[in-house]
mmCIF file of C-alpha atoms in Angstrom:
data_model
loop_
_atom_site.group_PDB
_atom_site.id
_atom_site.type_symbol
_atom_site.label_atom_id
_atom_site.label_comp_id
_atom_site.label_asym_id
_atom_site.label_seq_id
_atom_site.Cartn_x
_atom_site.Cartn_y
_atom_site.Cartn_z
ATOM 1 C CA MET A 18 0.000 0.000 0.000
ATOM 2 C CA ASN A 19 1.239 3.507 -0.878
ATOM 3 C CA PRO A 20 -0.992 5.741 1.291
ATOM 4 C CA THR A 21 -0.145 9.039 -0.441
ATOM 5 C CA SER A 22 -0.096 7.481 -3.925
ATOM 6 C CA SER A 23 3.597 7.562 -4.765
ATOM 7 C CA VAL A 24 6.516 5.170 -4.891
ATOM 8 C CA LYS A 25 8.215 7.282 -2.213
ATOM 9 C CA ASP A 26 5.798 6.315 0.578
ATOM 10 C CA ARG A 27 7.681 3.149 1.432
ATOM 11 C CA ILE A 28 11.091 4.814 1.666
ATOM 12 C CA ALA A 29 9.659 7.567 3.873
ATOM 13 C CA MET A 30 8.236 4.983 6.265
ATOM 14 C CA ASN A 31 11.430 2.934 6.328
ATOM 15 C CA MET A 32 13.778 5.885 6.869
ATOM 16 C CA VAL A 33 11.690 7.293 9.743
ATOM 17 C CA ASN A 34 11.124 3.935 11.416
ATOM 18 C CA ARG A 35 14.810 3.023 11.184
ATOM 19 C CA ALA A 36 15.839 6.380 12.626
ATOM 20 C CA LEU A 37 13.440 5.894 15.535
ATOM 21 C CA GLU A 38 14.597 2.325 16.137
ATOM 22 C CA SER A 39 18.269 3.340 16.161
ATOM 23 C CA GLY A 40 17.661 6.252 18.515
ATOM 24 C CA ALA A 41 18.845 8.799 15.953
ATOM 25 C CA ILE A 42 15.555 10.652 16.475
ATOM 26 C CA ASN A 43 12.859 10.741 19.149
ATOM 27 C CA GLN A 44 9.530 12.472 19.725
ATOM 28 C CA ASP A 45 11.294 15.774 20.416
ATOM 29 C CA SER A 46 13.345 15.705 17.198
ATOM 30 C CA THR A 47 12.900 17.921 14.180
ATOM 31 C CA ILE A 48 13.313 16.084 10.886
ATOM 32 C CA ILE A 49 14.623 18.214 8.032
ATOM 33 C CA GLU A 50 14.744 16.861 4.489
ATOM 34 C CA PRO A 51 15.268 18.183 0.948
ATOM 35 C CA THR A 52 12.637 16.925 -1.482
ATOM 36 C CA SER A 53 11.275 17.465 -4.969
ATOM 37 C CA GLY A 54 7.850 16.599 -3.570
ATOM 38 C CA ASN A 55 6.922 12.940 -3.332
ATOM 39 C CA THR A 56 9.348 11.907 -0.591
ATOM 40 C CA GLY A 57 8.220 15.009 1.260
ATOM 41 C CA VAL A 58 4.568 14.024 1.004
ATOM 42 C CA GLY A 59 5.378 10.525 2.225
ATOM 43 C CA LEU A 60 7.415 11.936 5.117
ATOM 44 C CA ALA A 61 4.692 14.440 5.994
ATOM 45 C CA SER A 62 2.198 11.593 6.193
ATOM 46 C CA ILE A 63 4.321 9.361 8.415
ATOM 47 C CA CYS A 64 5.455 12.269 10.587
ATOM 48 C CA ALA A 65 1.859 13.400 11.099
ATOM 49 C CA SER A 66 0.904 9.892 12.219
ATOM 50 C CA LYS A 67 3.795 9.832 14.704
ATOM 51 C CA SER A 68 3.500 13.476 15.868
ATOM 52 C CA LEU A 69 6.981 14.352 14.609
ATOM 53 C CA LYS A 70 7.988 17.850 13.508
ATOM 54 C CA LEU A 71 9.012 18.058 9.846
ATOM 55 C CA ILE A 72 10.668 20.833 7.827
ATOM 56 C CA LEU A 73 11.076 20.294 4.086
ATOM 57 C CA THR A 74 13.269 22.231 1.668
ATOM 58 C CA MET A 75 12.102 22.155 -1.940
ATOM 59 C CA PRO A 76 12.890 23.920 -5.228
ATOM 60 C CA GLU A 77 10.302 26.589 -5.946
ATOM 61 C CA SER A 78 9.725 25.053 -9.390
ATOM 62 C CA MET A 79 7.871 22.070 -7.937
ATOM 63 C CA SER A 80 4.105 21.995 -8.466
ATOM 64 C CA ILE A 81 1.726 23.984 -6.245
ATOM 65 C CA GLU A 82 -0.239 20.779 -5.594
ATOM 66 C CA ARG A 83 2.780 19.271 -3.868
ATOM 67 C CA ARG A 84 3.170 22.335 -1.668
ATOM 68 C CA LYS A 85 -0.504 22.257 -0.669
ATOM 69 C CA LEU A 86 -0.366 18.559 0.184
ATOM 70 C CA LEU A 87 2.686 19.122 2.371
ATOM 71 C CA THR A 88 1.153 21.967 4.368
ATOM 72 C CA HIS A 89 -2.158 20.077 4.570
ATOM 73 C CA LEU A 90 -0.253 17.266 6.289
ATOM 74 C CA GLY A 91 1.331 19.688 8.739
ATOM 75 C CA ALA A 92 4.837 20.046 7.308
ATOM 76 C CA GLU A 93 6.742 23.332 7.159
ATOM 77 C CA ILE A 94 8.090 24.186 3.696
ATOM 78 C CA VAL A 95 11.163 26.254 2.868
ATOM 79 C CA LEU A 96 11.427 27.016 -0.858
ATOM 80 C CA THR A 97 14.788 27.328 -2.615
ATOM 81 C CA PRO A 98 15.631 28.966 -5.976
ATOM 82 C CA ALA A 99 14.588 26.913 -8.987
ATOM 83 C CA SER A 100 17.915 27.685 -10.646
ATOM 84 C CA GLU A 101 19.743 25.785 -7.892
ATOM 85 C CA GLY A 102 17.728 22.582 -8.406
ATOM 86 C CA MET A 103 17.873 19.802 -5.823
ATOM 87 C CA SER A 104 21.449 20.741 -4.910
ATOM 88 C CA GLY A 105 20.136 24.040 -3.551
ATOM 89 C CA ALA A 106 17.444 22.289 -1.522
ATOM 90 C CA ILE A 107 20.041 19.909 -0.089
ATOM 91 C CA ARG A 108 22.347 22.768 0.929
ATOM 92 C CA LYS A 109 19.452 24.608 2.599
ATOM 93 C CA ALA A 110 18.447 21.490 4.540
ATOM 94 C CA GLU A 111 22.014 21.088 5.799
ATOM 95 C CA THR A 112 22.087 24.736 6.906
ATOM 96 C CA LEU A 113 18.747 24.461 8.711
ATOM 97 C CA ALA A 114 19.855 21.264 10.423
ATOM 98 C CA VAL A 115 22.780 23.135 11.989
ATOM 99 C CA GLU A 116 20.703 26.199 12.897
ATOM 100 C CA GLN A 117 17.808 24.228 14.407
ATOM 101 C CA ASN A 118 19.642 21.142 15.647
ATOM 102 C CA GLY A 119 17.571 19.042 13.261
ATOM 103 C CA PHE A 120 18.110 15.590 11.810
ATOM 104 C CA VAL A 121 18.442 15.131 8.050
ATOM 105 C CA LEU A 122 17.345 11.702 6.802
ATOM 106 C CA GLN A 123 19.447 12.163 3.636
ATOM 107 C CA GLN A 124 17.383 10.188 1.155
ATOM 108 C CA PHE A 125 20.133 10.507 -1.487
ATOM 109 C CA ASN A 126 22.676 8.845 0.847
ATOM 110 C CA ASN A 127 20.498 6.700 3.124
ATOM 111 C CA GLN A 128 20.722 2.931 2.553
ATOM 112 C CA ASP A 129 17.296 2.536 4.165
ATOM 113 C CA ASN A 130 15.995 3.927 0.861
ATOM 114 C CA PRO A 131 17.028 1.106 -1.514
ATOM 115 C CA GLU A 132 16.688 -1.462 1.282
ATOM 116 C CA ILE A 133 12.890 -1.181 1.373
ATOM 117 C CA HIS A 134 12.678 -1.678 -2.392
ATOM 118 C CA LYS A 135 14.737 -4.865 -2.081
ATOM 119 C CA LYS A 136 12.382 -6.125 0.612
ATOM 120 C CA THR A 137 9.063 -5.042 -0.895
ATOM 121 C CA THR A 138 9.020 -3.674 -4.467
ATOM 122 C CA ALA A 139 11.163 -6.445 -5.954
ATOM 123 C CA ILE A 140 9.276 -9.176 -4.106
ATOM 124 C CA GLU A 141 5.952 -7.802 -5.329
ATOM 125 C CA ILE A 142 7.211 -7.738 -8.924
ATOM 126 C CA LEU A 143 8.446 -11.334 -8.772
ATOM 127 C CA LYS A 144 5.150 -12.479 -7.280
ATOM 128 C CA ASP A 145 2.969 -10.608 -9.777
ATOM 129 C CA THR A 146 4.961 -11.773 -12.806
ATOM 130 C CA GLU A 147 5.523 -15.317 -11.531
ATOM 131 C CA ASN A 148 9.275 -14.726 -11.791
ATOM 132 C CA ARG A 149 9.068 -13.830 -15.475
ATOM 133 C CA VAL A 150 10.819 -10.498 -15.972
ATOM 134 C CA ASP A 151 13.388 -9.702 -18.643
ATOM 135 C CA PHE A 152 13.723 -5.922 -18.204
ATOM 136 C CA PHE A 153 13.201 -3.601 -15.257
ATOM 137 C CA VAL A 154 12.992 0.098 -16.199
ATOM 138 C CA ALA A 155 13.084 2.930 -13.657
ATOM 139 C CA SER A 156 13.820 6.640 -13.700
ATOM 140 C CA VAL A 157 16.487 7.918 -11.312
ATOM 141 C CA GLY A 158 15.799 10.526 -8.666
ATOM 142 C CA THR A 159 17.609 9.317 -5.556
ATOM 143 C CA GLY A 160 18.339 6.023 -7.310
ATOM 144 C CA GLY A 161 16.699 4.027 -4.529
ATOM 145 C CA THR A 162 13.990 2.396 -6.626
ATOM 146 C CA LEU A 163 16.342 1.351 -9.427
ATOM 147 C CA THR A 164 19.111 0.189 -7.080
ATOM 148 C CA GLY A 165 17.138 -1.775 -4.500
ATOM 149 C CA THR A 166 14.669 -3.322 -6.923
ATOM 150 C CA SER A 167 17.284 -4.234 -9.535
ATOM 151 C CA GLU A 168 19.668 -5.755 -6.985
ATOM 152 C CA ALA A 169 16.967 -8.077 -5.657
ATOM 153 C CA LEU A 170 15.582 -8.912 -9.092
ATOM 154 C CA LYS A 171 19.030 -9.795 -10.424
ATOM 155 C CA GLU A 172 19.637 -12.068 -7.453
ATOM 156 C CA ALA A 173 16.529 -14.025 -8.438
ATOM 157 C CA LEU A 174 16.884 -13.580 -12.210
ATOM 158 C CA PRO A 175 20.576 -13.244 -13.194
ATOM 159 C CA ASN A 176 19.760 -12.578 -16.862
ATOM 160 C CA LEU A 177 17.484 -9.610 -16.108
ATOM 161 C CA LYS A 178 18.472 -6.274 -17.633
ATOM 162 C CA ALA A 179 18.056 -3.102 -15.572
ATOM 163 C CA VAL A 180 17.538 0.206 -17.376
ATOM 164 C CA ALA A 181 17.994 3.682 -15.887
ATOM 165 C CA VAL A 182 15.933 6.594 -17.186
ATOM 166 C CA GLU A 183 16.993 10.244 -16.975
ATOM 167 C CA PRO A 184 15.998 13.605 -18.491
ATOM 168 C CA SER A 185 17.753 14.301 -21.778
ATOM 169 C CA THR A 186 18.709 17.802 -20.591
ATOM 170 C CA SER A 187 20.208 16.574 -17.305
ATOM 171 C CA ALA A 188 21.913 13.405 -18.497
ATOM 172 C CA VAL A 189 24.532 12.950 -15.774
ATOM 173 C CA LEU A 190 24.283 9.147 -15.857
ATOM 174 C CA SER A 191 25.180 9.279 -19.544
ATOM 175 C CA GLY A 192 28.264 11.381 -18.851
ATOM 176 C CA GLY A 193 26.622 14.753 -19.410
ATOM 177 C CA ILE A 194 26.135 17.669 -17.041
ATOM 178 C CA GLY A 195 23.160 18.535 -14.866
ATOM 179 C CA GLY A 196 20.632 20.921 -16.354
ATOM 180 C CA SER A 197 17.084 22.183 -15.999
ATOM 181 C CA HIS A 198 14.138 20.016 -17.028
ATOM 182 C CA LYS A 199 10.433 19.590 -16.278
ATOM 183 C CA ILE A 200 10.241 15.920 -15.292
ATOM 184 C CA GLN A 201 9.626 16.546 -11.604
ATOM 185 C CA GLY A 202 11.028 13.987 -9.174
ATOM 186 C CA ILE A 203 13.961 12.693 -11.245
ATOM 187 C CA GLY A 204 17.207 14.049 -12.699
ATOM 188 C CA ALA A 205 18.653 15.767 -9.633
ATOM 189 C CA GLY A 206 21.685 16.914 -11.632
ATOM 190 C CA PHE A 207 24.214 14.741 -9.796
ATOM 191 C CA ILE A 208 24.839 11.031 -9.256
ATOM 192 C CA PRO A 209 23.337 10.074 -5.872
ATOM 193 C CA THR A 210 25.515 8.188 -3.394
ATOM 194 C CA ILE A 211 23.027 5.331 -3.009
ATOM 195 C CA LEU A 212 22.746 4.710 -6.740
ATOM 196 C CA ASN A 213 24.516 1.473 -7.631
ATOM 197 C CA THR A 214 26.024 2.501 -10.954
ATOM 198 C CA ASN A 215 27.037 -1.092 -11.642
ATOM 199 C CA ILE A 216 23.502 -2.475 -11.404
ATOM 200 C CA TYR A 217 21.982 -0.988 -14.557
ATOM 201 C CA ASP A 218 22.830 -2.204 -18.045
ATOM 202 C CA GLU A 219 21.694 0.808 -20.060
ATOM 203 C CA VAL A 220 20.623 4.426 -19.682
ATOM 204 C CA ILE A 221 17.747 5.869 -21.717
ATOM 205 C CA LYS A 222 17.388 9.638 -22.054
ATOM 206 C CA VAL A 223 13.858 11.055 -22.355
ATOM 207 C CA SER A 224 12.915 14.623 -23.289
ATOM 208 C CA ASP A 225 10.390 16.703 -21.384
ATOM 209 C CA LYS A 226 8.149 16.717 -24.445
ATOM 210 C CA LYS A 227 8.072 12.928 -24.772
ATOM 211 C CA ALA A 228 7.469 12.433 -21.046
ATOM 212 C CA PHE A 229 4.487 14.803 -21.079
ATOM 213 C CA GLU A 230 3.090 13.291 -24.259
ATOM 214 C CA GLN A 231 3.358 9.745 -22.940
ATOM 215 C CA ALA A 232 1.682 10.630 -19.635
ATOM 216 C CA ARG A 233 -1.211 12.219 -21.541
ATOM 217 C CA GLU A 234 -1.426 9.184 -23.838
ATOM 218 C CA LEU A 235 -1.683 6.836 -20.862
ATOM 219 C CA ALA A 236 -4.652 8.832 -19.600
ATOM 220 C CA ARG A 237 -6.458 8.832 -22.921
ATOM 221 C CA THR A 238 -5.800 5.262 -24.047
ATOM 222 C CA GLU A 239 -5.376 3.331 -20.795
ATOM 223 C CA GLY A 240 -7.340 5.450 -18.346
ATOM 224 C CA LEU A 241 -4.268 5.839 -16.150
ATOM 225 C CA LEU A 242 -3.820 9.186 -14.408
ATOM 226 C CA VAL A 243 -0.069 9.224 -13.915
ATOM 227 C CA GLY A 244 2.606 11.848 -13.408
ATOM 228 C CA ILE A 245 5.388 13.088 -15.662
ATOM 229 C CA SER A 246 8.114 10.689 -14.492
ATOM 230 C CA SER A 247 5.724 7.806 -15.142
ATOM 231 C CA GLY A 248 5.458 9.076 -18.703
ATOM 232 C CA ALA A 249 9.256 9.052 -18.946
ATOM 233 C CA ASN A 250 9.410 5.474 -17.646
ATOM 234 C CA VAL A 251 6.832 4.198 -20.113
ATOM 235 C CA CYS A 252 8.445 6.110 -22.976
ATOM 236 C CA ALA A 253 11.800 4.451 -22.237
ATOM 237 C CA THR A 254 10.147 1.046 -21.886
ATOM 238 C CA PHE A 255 8.473 1.397 -25.286
ATOM 239 C CA GLU A 256 11.802 2.369 -26.836
ATOM 240 C CA ILE A 257 13.473 -0.809 -25.585
ATOM 241 C CA ALA A 258 10.465 -3.024 -26.329
ATOM 242 C CA SER A 259 10.371 -1.812 -29.950
ATOM 243 C CA ARG A 260 13.759 -3.355 -30.678
ATOM 244 C CA PRO A 261 13.347 -6.543 -32.767
ATOM 245 C CA GLU A 262 15.593 -8.594 -30.491
ATOM 246 C CA ASN A 263 13.256 -7.880 -27.546
ATOM 247 C CA ASN A 264 10.121 -9.274 -29.145
ATOM 248 C CA GLY A 265 8.235 -11.432 -26.633
ATOM 249 C CA LYS A 266 10.220 -10.197 -23.645
ATOM 250 C CA VAL A 267 8.571 -9.182 -20.361
ATOM 251 C CA PHE A 268 9.050 -5.568 -19.211
ATOM 252 C CA VAL A 269 8.287 -4.032 -15.824
ATOM 253 C CA THR A 270 8.388 -0.317 -15.061
ATOM 254 C CA ILE A 271 7.130 1.953 -12.295
ATOM 255 C CA LEU A 272 4.251 4.425 -12.448
ATOM 256 C CA CYS A 273 5.661 6.683 -9.776
ATOM 257 C CA ASP A 274 2.730 8.885 -8.821
ATOM 258 C CA THR A 275 -0.597 10.380 -9.850
ATOM 259 C CA ALA A 276 -1.442 13.070 -12.406
ATOM 260 C CA GLU A 277 -3.464 14.896 -9.767
ATOM 261 C CA ARG A 278 -0.142 16.086 -8.343
ATOM 262 C CA TYR A 279 0.437 18.110 -11.539
ATOM 263 C CA LEU A 280 -2.866 19.882 -12.225
ATOM 264 C CA SER A 281 -1.154 23.281 -12.365
ATOM 265 C CA THR A 282 1.589 22.147 -14.764
ATOM 266 C CA GLU A 283 1.675 21.866 -18.532
ATOM 267 C CA LEU A 284 0.783 18.191 -18.223
ATOM 268 C CA PHE A 285 -2.788 19.473 -18.411
ATOM 269 C CA ASN A 286 -2.214 21.856 -21.318
ATOM 270 C CA ASP A 287 -4.262 19.673 -23.654
#
């Protein structure tokens, strides 16, 4: 179950629970975390249920819906310049942690992030496909979904191919430099510490335009209200599936969140 309708719910729960279990935080702690939105919403939900104080730093370019959800769940938001991307949000979180004696969960560096995907996401995929998966495709934000899921899937299915997806204008995994893009939630502009760069077999670059178009197409032809990064994932999956040598293969990708989180964006400029 993903209570706030995104793939980030499970990492939020695992990071908070692990921090509580280890004694790193307690009921008097202030959690501070940089987020592009979905991890923040997941954290706001779990923190509300546990009566924990939460401050989130987020680029001002993230959708207004995300901001409203965060404040609705009781989190405090500190916006950072869009031009600084996620790196700016991370720096602000680190500064606030010093000023307010807060605890940063560090989703980009925290092994509790990929761990929960190894224990849950991968197991669910194997069960639902009856152990028949040839390709796993996932966009990279923190890298937790791709790393944890791919590591567990490859343990069970050594011939499986893992594919990373990134914005074409911020193609750091492909050897390029970080840049601005509109696929919210992925393409942080740097290679996250928790990303296992040896686990994926290929990187597919997807443009903003194609990600938006694919997300709209999924709504109109499949009745699936998904977000922009989901469009990028499906676009990359179609690209690989269209290759003649992959005919008959089984592909699994992630629909990361819901379109309702992007009502104010150009996703709805039909």
